[in-house]
Amino acid sequence: MGNSSEVQCDKYYGHGKRFVGRAKELMMLDRWFSNPEAPLTIFSVTGMGGIGKSSLLSEMLSVARNQGATAIWMDGRSCGSTPSVFLEYLSSTLGLETMRSDGNPRPLSLLSETSVQKRLVLAVDNYEELALLESWFMEVFVSKLPLYGVLIILASRPEPASAWRTHPRLQQRLVQMPLQHFTCEEVSEYISVVGSLNKSTAGTIARVTDGHPLGLALAVEAADQRRNIPLSDWTELSQMISARLLLELTLPRLHPMVEVLTLLETANQELLASVLQTEVTLEEYNVLRRMSFIRSGPNGLALHDMARLHLLRDFRQREPQRLQAMRVRIAGLLKPLHEQAGPHERRQIARKMLLLCQESMLQHRKYADVSADSLFSPMEVMRAEDLPALHKLLRQWCEYSMEPWQAPSYPAFLDELAHRYPEGIVLMRDKDGEPIAMFITVLVHRESSGMLSSYFPNEMQECFTPEELNCDPDQTDTHFAVLAAARDDVPGYKREELVGYMSLDRLSLLGEGARVILIATNPHLKLFLQSIGFRSRRARTRLCDLYADQANVLDLDLRSGQFGDWVMSLLGLDTKSSGLQQGTSGVSQVPWSEQDVRKMLTHLHSPGELHEYASRVNGMTDGIHLQTHILDLLEGRIHGISQQDQMLLYAAYWTHAGNPTAAAQACSMSRATFYRHLRAALIRLARVL
């Protein structure tokens, strides 16, 4: 355990939970505060889930405040994926921490005012969630901090990226702190100060939990409450934590609150009460806060990640319909809060809403059927030693995604990206830790756009204006999705399922205030992305086409303030569809003629004129609804007509309405050929309607 005179490591934290152990790590913190120069230092706290990273961060911040430093806690899951969002979050957190002292109207100015006498400790929990920002964080943010009086603490599951360990300026400032299981002495101390157990029970717990902090905490809590839990359920708690055990440790009247926490990363007392539509007393809230698998933070209570995973699986298996209904109810509650909140809080709420709708997208989109996603660990940024395996993935991807003449530039691109912006390459691993899939996205700004334009000149011209390519790195808000590659020999999975899973994982990181854009040729990918809200337009040239598949530019822009409506549409899509079908099942349908369709399409730009036709189409309630439905057909978001018919009808009645000469030219046809094919397209659309 270490000398008791080194660091006092037996303290209360988090409203009644006692901190035990980690003497070596706390001694490093004490040395930094004892150093009269206090050089800029980065602590990297790493380890498996449940090993105690968040607890150590809480204790370090408590020590820092006792030393008179400004101590800031940030959650990587709320930091956003663009520099501007990160800086707004940091500004808000700094302002909240210091508002009682000097009322500084410009909180970020505190960063430049930091000194040996006025120290700052900045802790980022779940740092791996900042993967897309890692290069910016290292090269821009950290480089602008004072060289003295600043301590950065980064907590993450994976070890720090090799870029940290080889960085010419930062490697000497990096202190790695890989956390291990508790030693026998630490286990004994934990049991003695936290529980009131007899020696036999204490010995059993120490033996079966193998020093895993979360497993140890759960076992002590169960024994201390004298719950009748079989010894077999405790066995190897360091590896197996079941939903049944977690619920057994929870008082029945608190189960609804735990259910809410399985769907929300964090919730305070007020939010819990709003979701449950009943009072949550302070006594109940404090009981939750003291439970071993629930953490307390600035934004309320949160389940430990491992506990949340087990409870969510259990909830999904037991009552999937009630689970989905609760998601919809929570999203409906968060939507007005999101619209009324300030910039930083709005982005935190956006994160909660994205998590609610992510599983709906997984469940209801065939392209992204990843029902067994629990087998995979979270996606993580590549490491230098992964590069050979990623090149193998890339070669396979080029074989089925590229024309032969396009492939040679990709290996060099992968090498340069891995060197300059490794955070843009995230991957999935199998149970043995081998990469099985990778996804590449790049934040577009004046420094990265030169590299992108050298490898993808046609794509850059299709997707971006010169002003966007020259954007300042601190102001960028657009991610360019380059590729998603996956092995085709993973047992139980198709390549497309892995690609779909990765796409949704990257989408969940965007939040509000960012945009993603890409070039797509795969027809199934186009339909999938359009079905979840991506806008699509045909590429202006044919230079990005893949064989017979024409390239489209697709983008999802979450900068327009419609984020809440987008989430609600995803959550309520199936419900709406079924309701519409039920509501219109008794409508008498009149067959459509070619002339009917032609007349209706002439009013496509005027929803009011379309209203008289709405009742003739299943599920349509008014002209606006019918206009949306027709455009979905013509733009390929829903199935029904061929790509050529889409092109003909879209040109004739939408982009070049009233100008048949321009429409024929857009379709590369003479007017006579255009009219002949257009009539056939109208007849086929009449059959669909």
XYZ file of C-alpha atoms in Angstrom:
689
model
C 0.000 0.000 0.000
C 2.863 2.407 0.574
C 3.901 4.689 3.356
C 1.019 6.523 5.019
C 3.117 9.665 5.130
C 3.347 9.820 1.343
C -0.203 10.592 0.377
C -3.353 10.254 2.379
C -5.164 7.699 0.239
C -7.978 6.702 2.551
C -10.418 9.546 1.988
C -14.072 9.976 1.387
C -15.148 11.093 -2.051
C -18.385 11.224 -3.989
C -20.745 11.644 -1.038
C -19.783 8.816 1.233
C -17.695 6.449 -0.914
C -14.279 5.867 0.558
C -11.189 5.989 -1.652
C -8.614 3.260 -1.060
C -5.320 2.457 -2.749
C -3.500 3.982 -5.743
C -0.723 5.306 -3.480
C 1.830 5.330 -6.320
C -0.356 7.418 -8.602
C -1.303 9.861 -5.851
C 2.363 10.190 -4.911
C 3.111 11.317 -8.497
C 0.437 13.979 -8.116
C 1.926 15.071 -4.797
C 5.378 15.366 -6.405
C 3.987 17.631 -9.126
C 2.464 19.944 -6.546
C 5.732 19.874 -4.550
C 7.766 20.829 -7.623
C 8.423 24.607 -7.488
C 8.506 24.760 -11.308
C 5.388 22.584 -11.903
C 6.190 21.928 -15.600
C 3.387 21.167 -18.032
C 2.682 17.452 -17.452
C 0.265 14.891 -18.880
C -0.861 11.950 -16.731
C -2.281 9.095 -18.825
C -4.481 6.892 -16.604
C -5.432 3.692 -18.434
C -7.018 0.340 -17.694
C -9.946 -2.018 -18.300
C -13.519 -1.181 -17.430
C -14.193 -1.179 -13.705
C -10.530 -0.784 -12.768
C -11.127 2.570 -11.035
C -10.042 5.253 -13.522
C -12.932 7.610 -12.786
C -12.521 7.148 -9.046
C -8.836 8.038 -9.272
C -9.646 11.152 -11.317
C -12.162 12.248 -8.693
C -9.611 11.801 -5.933
C -6.891 13.650 -7.855
C -9.196 16.599 -8.453
C -10.097 16.658 -4.766
C -6.400 16.734 -3.842
C -5.796 19.492 -6.414
C -8.554 21.690 -4.965
C -7.166 21.171 -1.474
C -3.829 22.414 -2.851
C -5.504 25.620 -4.069
C -5.458 24.769 -7.789
C -8.298 25.307 -10.251
C -9.462 21.751 -10.934
C -11.624 20.977 -13.960
C -13.381 17.703 -14.755
C -14.527 17.027 -18.341
C -16.258 13.989 -19.828
C -14.857 13.017 -23.224
C -18.330 11.855 -24.220
C -19.594 15.439 -23.929
C -16.596 17.218 -25.470
C -17.857 16.958 -29.043
C -15.866 16.012 -32.096
C -14.876 19.455 -33.375
C -12.494 22.010 -31.837
C -15.196 24.672 -31.484
C -17.465 22.362 -29.482
C -14.578 21.263 -27.267
C -13.589 24.863 -26.543
C -17.189 25.830 -25.739
C -17.434 22.912 -23.306
C -14.127 23.877 -21.687
C -15.183 27.527 -21.461
C -18.467 26.584 -19.834
C -16.739 24.268 -17.348
C -14.100 26.857 -16.460
C -16.759 29.515 -16.027
C -18.768 27.301 -13.695
C -15.682 26.417 -11.627
C -14.515 30.015 -11.205
C -17.759 32.005 -11.203
C -17.705 32.486 -7.444
C -14.219 33.967 -7.423
C -13.596 36.716 -9.963
C -16.589 36.493 -12.297
C -14.325 36.440 -15.347
C -16.501 37.018 -18.449
C -13.885 35.258 -20.630
C -13.171 31.916 -18.914
C -10.718 30.688 -21.549
C -8.401 33.580 -20.704
C -7.648 31.685 -17.485
C -5.594 29.226 -19.530
C -3.044 31.872 -20.485
C -2.995 33.292 -16.944
C -2.017 29.972 -15.363
C 1.330 29.986 -13.541
C 3.261 28.143 -10.851
C 1.418 30.228 -8.264
C -1.964 29.827 -9.979
C -2.088 26.203 -11.111
C -4.628 24.419 -13.280
C -5.495 20.704 -13.283
C -7.560 19.623 -16.286
C -8.938 16.056 -16.138
C -10.641 14.395 -19.123
C -12.483 11.165 -18.342
C -13.324 8.800 -21.229
C -10.564 10.432 -23.254
C -10.840 7.774 -25.963
C -14.074 9.500 -27.034
C -11.945 12.419 -28.296
C -10.446 10.174 -30.971
C -11.391 12.476 -33.849
C -9.786 15.422 -32.058
C -6.566 13.826 -30.842
C -4.244 15.427 -33.389
C -5.786 18.868 -32.809
C -5.702 18.329 -29.040
C -1.974 17.516 -29.119
C -0.696 19.891 -31.760
C -2.958 22.904 -31.264
C -4.624 22.919 -27.861
C -1.815 21.566 -25.654
C 0.833 23.553 -27.550
C -0.956 26.798 -26.647
C -0.979 26.080 -22.908
C 1.603 27.639 -20.560
C 4.707 25.524 -20.011
C 4.393 25.796 -16.224
C 1.544 25.324 -13.766
C -0.652 23.033 -15.901
C -1.395 19.352 -15.286
C -3.539 17.386 -17.755
C -4.991 14.033 -16.656
C -6.381 11.791 -19.402
C -8.310 8.646 -18.426
C -9.021 6.036 -21.099
C -9.277 2.287 -21.571
C -6.607 1.925 -24.277
C -3.020 3.027 -23.769
C -2.084 6.455 -25.169
C -1.541 6.515 -28.923
C 1.999 6.111 -30.154
C 1.881 9.748 -31.295
C 2.020 10.768 -27.618
C 4.933 8.457 -26.848
C 6.998 9.622 -29.825
C 6.039 13.293 -29.878
C 9.197 15.468 -29.990
C 7.887 17.947 -27.387
C 5.318 16.024 -25.362
C 6.854 12.572 -24.871
C 9.056 13.827 -22.030
C 6.007 15.379 -20.360
C 3.903 12.199 -20.542
C 3.550 10.068 -17.401
C 1.823 6.735 -18.016
C -0.292 5.299 -15.200
C -1.658 1.876 -16.205
C -3.962 0.751 -13.381
C -3.846 -2.847 -12.169
C -6.100 -4.908 -9.932
C -5.839 -4.165 -6.218
C -3.068 -5.943 -4.341
C -3.939 -8.308 -1.488
C -3.150 -5.532 1.006
C -5.394 -3.057 -0.838
C -8.240 -5.594 -1.009
C -7.970 -6.206 2.739
C -7.923 -2.480 3.459
C -10.935 -1.860 1.218
C -12.950 -4.584 2.925
C -12.002 -3.354 6.386
C -12.867 0.323 5.810
C -15.915 -0.093 3.572
C -17.697 -3.154 4.895
C -18.462 -4.700 8.256
C -17.871 -8.342 7.395
C -16.641 -11.310 9.378
C -13.196 -12.649 8.602
C -14.472 -15.721 6.728
C -16.690 -13.733 4.350
C -13.962 -11.152 3.821
C -11.503 -13.882 2.883
C -13.946 -15.425 0.416
C -14.588 -12.086 -1.303
C -10.890 -11.301 -1.506
C -10.255 -14.655 -3.152
C -13.088 -14.731 -5.722
C -12.936 -11.103 -6.910
C -9.230 -11.240 -7.756
C -8.750 -7.600 -6.765
C -10.975 -6.162 -9.537
C -12.196 -2.862 -7.993
C -15.769 -2.880 -9.352
C -16.263 -6.585 -8.712
C -14.851 -6.100 -5.209
C -17.193 -3.162 -4.545
C -20.246 -5.129 -5.709
C -19.348 -8.180 -3.635
C -18.724 -6.137 -0.483
C -21.966 -4.238 -1.002
C -23.928 -7.465 -1.439
C -22.394 -9.044 1.650
C -22.707 -5.873 3.721
C -26.432 -5.713 2.921
C -26.659 -9.379 3.838
C -28.277 -10.186 0.491
C -28.800 -13.899 -0.086
C -26.609 -14.128 -3.192
C -25.107 -17.542 -3.944
C -21.342 -17.809 -3.811
C -21.409 -19.011 -7.427
C -22.606 -15.540 -8.504
C -19.541 -13.977 -6.891
C -17.109 -16.315 -8.568
C -14.796 -14.509 -10.959
C -16.574 -11.199 -10.467
C -13.550 -9.663 -12.114
C -14.802 -11.215 -15.365
C -18.567 -11.664 -14.968
C -20.980 -9.025 -13.661
C -24.595 -9.994 -14.328
C -27.712 -7.846 -14.608
C -29.381 -10.130 -12.066
C -26.696 -9.371 -9.496
C -26.959 -5.626 -10.136
C -30.736 -5.636 -9.776
C -30.489 -7.841 -6.680
C -28.317 -5.139 -5.095
C -30.916 -2.482 -5.885
C -33.984 -1.843 -3.749
C -37.129 -2.642 -5.782
C -38.447 0.922 -5.465
C -35.251 2.169 -7.129
C -35.481 -0.165 -10.155
C -37.361 2.390 -12.335
C -34.622 4.955 -11.695
C -31.927 2.462 -12.651
C -33.864 1.733 -15.851
C -33.775 5.431 -16.755
C -30.029 5.497 -16.131
C -29.546 2.596 -18.555
C -30.859 4.873 -21.333
C -29.207 8.132 -20.268
C -25.507 8.602 -19.709
C -26.248 10.967 -16.825
C -29.394 12.142 -15.039
C -29.923 14.418 -12.061
C -32.781 14.229 -9.569
C -35.020 16.556 -11.592
C -34.535 14.658 -14.856
C -35.207 11.300 -13.213
C -38.463 12.643 -11.793
C -39.502 14.140 -15.144
C -38.959 10.869 -17.015
C -40.722 8.757 -14.387
C -43.484 11.355 -13.874
C -43.268 10.874 -10.144
C -41.335 12.363 -7.245
C -37.770 11.207 -6.672
C -36.935 12.044 -3.090
C -33.551 13.294 -1.962
C -33.248 10.184 0.213
C -33.799 7.896 -2.820
C -31.355 9.916 -4.895
C -28.684 9.657 -2.204
C -29.209 5.893 -1.897
C -28.578 5.599 -5.626
C -25.517 7.821 -5.382
C -23.926 5.599 -2.753
C -24.311 2.389 -4.756
C -21.064 0.850 -5.950
C -22.009 0.650 -9.647
C -23.358 4.212 -9.833
C -21.079 7.241 -10.153
C -21.779 10.824 -9.196
C -20.542 13.639 -11.441
C -21.190 17.300 -12.274
C -24.206 16.403 -14.435
C -25.843 13.919 -12.063
C -25.691 10.168 -11.627
C -24.342 7.686 -14.151
C -24.149 3.904 -14.258
C -20.727 2.396 -14.548
C -20.215 1.530 -18.223
C -20.047 -2.217 -17.578
C -23.163 -2.140 -15.407
C -25.053 -0.113 -18.008
C -24.177 -2.612 -20.736
C -25.439 -5.597 -18.728
C -28.630 -3.858 -17.613
C -29.431 -2.604 -21.111
C -29.060 -6.092 -22.587
C -31.311 -7.478 -19.881
C -33.940 -4.758 -20.405
C -33.891 -5.314 -24.179
C -34.396 -9.060 -23.820
C -37.138 -8.838 -21.192
C -39.289 -5.950 -22.421
C -38.199 -4.589 -25.801
C -41.484 -2.746 -26.425
C -41.426 -0.952 -23.068
C -37.754 -0.128 -23.622
C -38.540 1.516 -26.963
C -41.516 3.368 -25.492
C -39.267 4.734 -22.749
C -36.746 5.888 -25.369
C -39.452 7.809 -27.204
C -40.729 9.358 -23.961
C -37.238 10.460 -22.886
C -36.473 11.915 -26.316
C -39.749 13.830 -26.274
C -38.781 15.257 -22.912
C -35.248 16.160 -24.002
C -36.284 17.805 -27.284
C -37.674 21.058 -25.778
C -34.837 21.125 -23.239
C -32.402 20.890 -26.143
C -34.084 23.725 -28.021
C -34.085 26.039 -24.984
C -30.600 25.228 -23.658
C -27.411 27.222 -24.075
C -24.723 26.097 -26.565
C -22.767 23.767 -24.269
C -25.743 22.234 -22.474
C -27.501 21.794 -25.812
C -24.658 19.633 -27.060
C -24.732 17.489 -23.935
C -28.460 16.899 -24.428
C -27.797 16.156 -28.100
C -25.430 13.387 -27.017
C -28.160 11.824 -24.853
C -30.657 11.983 -27.709
C -28.244 10.397 -30.171
C -27.689 7.494 -27.814
C -31.442 7.006 -27.585
C -31.969 6.826 -31.328
C -28.804 4.905 -32.219
C -30.273 1.531 -31.332
C -33.445 2.350 -33.244
C -31.306 2.806 -36.322
C -29.597 -0.518 -35.628
C -32.886 -2.334 -35.190
C -34.816 -0.923 -38.117
C -32.229 -0.750 -40.913
C -31.356 -3.982 -42.657
C -28.088 -2.549 -43.925
C -26.895 -2.022 -40.352
C -28.150 -5.167 -38.634
C -25.698 -5.518 -35.759
C -27.885 -7.288 -33.227
C -24.856 -9.036 -31.690
C -22.797 -5.870 -31.308
C -22.001 -6.774 -27.702
C -19.274 -9.128 -28.934
C -17.170 -6.147 -29.969
C -15.276 -3.729 -27.794
C -15.743 -0.007 -28.491
C -14.024 1.323 -31.568
C -10.619 2.820 -30.879
C -7.956 4.847 -32.624
C -5.315 2.897 -34.486
C -1.905 2.224 -32.988
C 1.334 2.194 -34.958
C 1.594 -1.582 -34.681
C -1.842 -1.935 -36.370
C -0.626 -0.472 -39.669
C 0.295 -3.793 -41.407
C -3.139 -5.251 -40.618
C -4.816 -2.045 -41.821
C -2.919 -2.215 -45.116
C -4.243 -5.753 -45.552
C -7.782 -4.500 -44.915
C -7.182 -1.702 -47.394
C -6.022 -4.100 -50.136
C -9.182 -6.154 -49.695
C -11.316 -3.014 -49.767
C -9.693 -1.807 -52.989
C -10.493 -5.133 -54.658
C -14.240 -4.739 -54.219
C -14.611 -0.940 -54.002
C -12.186 0.561 -56.516
C -11.439 0.373 -60.190
C -7.872 -0.925 -60.680
C -6.462 2.439 -61.780
C -7.769 4.136 -58.628
C -6.183 1.767 -56.088
C -2.417 2.579 -56.178
C -2.682 5.906 -54.309
C -4.502 4.495 -51.279
C -1.572 2.792 -49.473
C 0.412 6.049 -49.500
C -2.655 7.916 -48.252
C -3.075 5.481 -45.369
C 0.591 5.872 -44.375
C 0.466 9.675 -44.468
C -2.821 9.822 -42.572
C -1.516 7.423 -39.914
C 1.498 9.697 -39.477
C -0.255 13.086 -39.527
C -3.818 12.435 -38.322
C -3.980 8.956 -36.738
C -7.140 9.938 -34.837
C -8.966 9.791 -38.186
C -8.487 6.006 -38.352
C -10.661 4.050 -35.931
C -11.007 0.297 -35.895
C -12.842 -2.692 -34.518
C -11.039 -5.671 -33.041
C -11.975 -9.288 -32.570
C -11.732 -11.094 -29.248
C -7.999 -11.614 -29.803
C -7.388 -7.915 -30.380
C -6.799 -8.206 -34.134
C -8.241 -5.441 -36.362
C -11.219 -6.696 -38.351
C -12.556 -3.380 -39.679
C -11.549 0.261 -39.964
C -13.306 3.539 -40.658
C -11.525 6.662 -41.904
C -12.837 10.202 -41.477
C -10.864 13.439 -41.639
C -11.738 16.855 -40.219
C -11.499 19.252 -43.160
C -9.525 22.482 -42.698
C -6.704 24.313 -44.424
C -4.006 21.969 -43.058
C -5.731 18.652 -43.821
C -7.362 19.717 -47.096
C -4.019 19.895 -48.915
C -3.353 16.254 -48.129
C -6.899 15.229 -49.065
C -6.801 17.170 -52.335
C -3.540 15.533 -53.363
C -5.125 12.071 -53.088
C -8.791 12.823 -53.832
C -8.906 15.914 -56.077
C -12.196 14.984 -57.743
C -13.936 14.180 -54.468
C -12.795 17.427 -52.855
C -14.089 19.474 -55.789
C -17.435 17.684 -55.644
C -17.904 18.117 -51.889
C -16.303 21.421 -50.855
C -15.979 25.039 -51.796
C -12.526 26.691 -51.723
C -13.595 28.585 -48.588
C -14.444 25.349 -46.780
C -11.109 23.806 -47.745
C -9.314 26.843 -46.317
C -11.186 26.801 -42.998
C -9.250 27.529 -39.793
C -8.526 24.314 -37.814
C -10.178 25.745 -34.701
C -13.368 26.550 -36.635
C -13.836 23.417 -38.711
C -17.144 21.604 -38.333
C -17.116 19.118 -41.235
C -15.884 15.514 -41.380
C -15.084 13.919 -44.742
C -15.782 10.176 -44.639
C -13.160 8.465 -46.781
C -13.813 4.746 -46.487
C -15.066 1.881 -44.367
C -13.261 -1.437 -44.793
C -13.989 -4.772 -43.140
C -12.884 -8.373 -43.374
C -15.271 -10.868 -44.936
C -14.208 -13.848 -42.819
C -15.488 -12.829 -39.382
C -17.663 -15.714 -38.102
C -21.332 -14.816 -38.021
C -21.030 -11.442 -39.748
C -21.284 -10.126 -43.258
C -18.864 -7.424 -44.312
C -21.790 -5.039 -44.836
C -22.964 -5.514 -41.245
C -19.587 -4.495 -39.880
C -19.491 -1.459 -42.149
C -22.974 -0.473 -41.042
C -22.046 -0.819 -37.387
C -19.011 1.400 -37.831
C -21.020 3.998 -39.751
C -23.504 4.339 -36.922
C -20.760 4.501 -34.326
C -19.146 7.419 -36.163
C -22.538 9.075 -36.619
C -23.141 8.997 -32.870
C -20.020 11.119 -32.342
C -21.211 13.994 -34.496
C -23.808 15.494 -32.196
C -25.217 18.886 -32.979
C -23.101 21.499 -34.675
C -21.206 19.304 -37.126
C -21.565 17.897 -40.612
C -20.410 14.717 -42.330
C -20.061 14.440 -46.105
C -18.969 11.629 -48.412
C -19.010 10.266 -51.954
C -21.010 7.029 -52.318
C -21.410 4.657 -55.230
C -22.831 1.576 -53.440
C -26.629 1.689 -54.065
C -27.416 -0.006 -50.749
C -25.265 2.469 -48.836
C -26.980 5.371 -50.586
C -30.419 4.095 -49.607
C -29.343 3.419 -46.032
C -27.836 6.869 -45.533
C -30.773 8.614 -47.170
C -33.169 6.671 -44.938
C -31.553 8.176 -41.833
C -31.612 11.726 -43.097
C -28.631 12.203 -45.389
C -29.217 14.557 -48.306
C -28.124 13.252 -51.685
C -27.265 14.789 -55.015
C -25.698 13.308 -58.081
C -22.061 14.170 -58.588
C -21.558 16.972 -61.099
C -19.083 14.890 -63.119
C -18.682 11.165 -63.717
C -15.079 11.111 -62.439
C -15.999 9.477 -59.112
C -18.209 6.749 -60.593
C -17.441 3.090 -59.950
C -18.103 1.047 -63.070
C -21.875 1.338 -63.698
C -22.650 2.846 -60.275
C -22.960 6.598 -60.455
C -21.422 8.618 -57.636
C -23.591 10.657 -55.278
C -22.581 13.307 -52.772
C -24.304 12.613 -49.446
C -24.192 14.787 -46.371
C -25.811 15.042 -42.964
C -25.728 18.619 -41.705
C -26.580 18.992 -38.019
C -25.797 22.708 -37.964
C -29.279 23.858 -38.990
C -31.090 23.610 -35.659
C -33.297 20.669 -36.717
C -31.483 18.113 -34.609
C -34.405 17.352 -32.289
C -36.815 16.816 -35.169
C -34.286 14.508 -36.818
C -33.962 12.353 -33.707
C -37.711 12.164 -33.175
C -38.263 11.114 -36.782
C -35.804 8.260 -36.311
C -37.375 7.097 -33.070
C -40.947 7.357 -34.300
C -40.527 6.116 -37.872
C -42.026 2.647 -37.467
C -44.756 3.878 -35.142
C -45.785 6.509 -37.656
C -45.788 4.031 -40.499
C -47.981 1.533 -38.702
C -50.365 4.248 -37.546
C -50.742 5.618 -41.036
C -51.424 2.231 -42.475
C -54.095 1.559 -39.879
C -55.656 4.962 -40.392
C -55.972 4.639 -44.160
C -56.791 0.972 -44.528
C -60.413 1.778 -45.278
C -59.757 4.348 -48.014
C -61.289 3.443 -51.355
C -58.480 3.520 -53.898
C -59.055 4.822 -57.427
C -56.582 3.454 -60.010
C -54.050 5.978 -61.302
C -53.775 6.674 -65.016
C -50.778 8.079 -66.831
C -52.682 11.360 -67.226
C -53.485 11.474 -63.479
C -49.814 11.071 -62.576
C -48.705 13.657 -65.143
C -51.202 16.210 -63.812
C -50.289 15.509 -60.188
C -46.551 15.887 -60.874
C -47.048 19.293 -62.485
C -48.056 20.485 -58.994
C -45.022 18.897 -57.287
C -43.647 22.300 -56.267
C -47.011 23.335 -54.735
C -48.083 21.168 -51.757
C -51.388 23.026 -51.567
C -52.307 21.899 -55.076
C -51.261 18.342 -54.225
C -53.731 18.128 -51.349
C -56.582 16.838 -53.541
C -54.425 13.861 -54.579
C -53.243 12.900 -51.071
C -56.268 10.761 -50.209
C -55.559 8.536 -53.217
C -52.215 7.325 -51.813
C -51.957 5.030 -48.798
C -50.662 6.803 -45.719
C -50.818 10.341 -47.146
C -52.658 12.901 -45.003
C -52.053 16.149 -46.917
C -50.179 17.763 -49.812
C -46.944 18.260 -47.873
C -46.892 14.596 -46.907
C -47.531 13.555 -50.511
C -44.811 15.894 -51.833
C -42.295 14.342 -49.413
C -43.360 10.836 -50.445
C -43.010 11.555 -54.172
C -39.595 13.173 -53.697
C -38.493 10.173 -51.624
C -39.403 7.973 -54.594
C -37.698 10.202 -57.157
C -34.537 10.649 -55.073
C -34.194 6.963 -54.219
C -34.864 7.164 -50.480
C -37.588 4.539 -50.783
C -37.884 1.697 -53.271
C -40.388 1.659 -56.108
C -38.998 2.863 -59.432
C -35.751 2.343 -61.324
C -32.820 4.748 -61.278
C -33.547 5.803 -64.873
C -37.179 6.559 -64.057
C -36.022 8.533 -61.019
C -33.677 10.581 -63.205
C -36.314 11.268 -65.881
C -39.136 12.238 -63.538
C -36.890 14.283 -61.244
C -35.552 16.299 -64.180
C -38.958 16.772 -65.811
C -40.983 17.758 -62.743
C -38.530 19.035 -60.129
C -35.162 20.417 -61.266
C -36.300 21.548 -64.751
C -40.069 21.759 -64.303
C -41.667 23.490 -67.299
C -38.478 23.309 -69.393
C -38.449 19.994 -71.291
C -35.425 20.992 -73.375
C -33.269 21.465 -70.247
C -34.671 18.257 -68.723
C -33.772 16.250 -71.835
C -30.263 17.706 -71.859
C -29.828 16.860 -68.164
C -30.667 13.244 -69.026
C -28.343 13.262 -72.060
C -31.229 12.496 -74.444
C -32.830 14.070 -77.475
C -36.278 15.524 -76.829
C -37.968 12.711 -78.785
C -36.140 9.992 -76.833
C -36.757 11.857 -73.604
C -40.540 12.060 -74.192
C -40.726 8.356 -75.097
C -38.901 7.234 -71.929
C -40.751 9.772 -69.780
C -44.135 8.358 -70.792
C -42.999 4.841 -69.852
C -41.749 6.187 -66.498
C -45.134 7.835 -65.833
C -46.956 4.559 -66.548
C -44.666 2.663 -64.142
C -45.097 5.310 -61.430
C -48.882 5.040 -61.841
C -48.629 1.308 -61.087
C -46.539 2.027 -57.963
C -49.028 4.607 -56.679
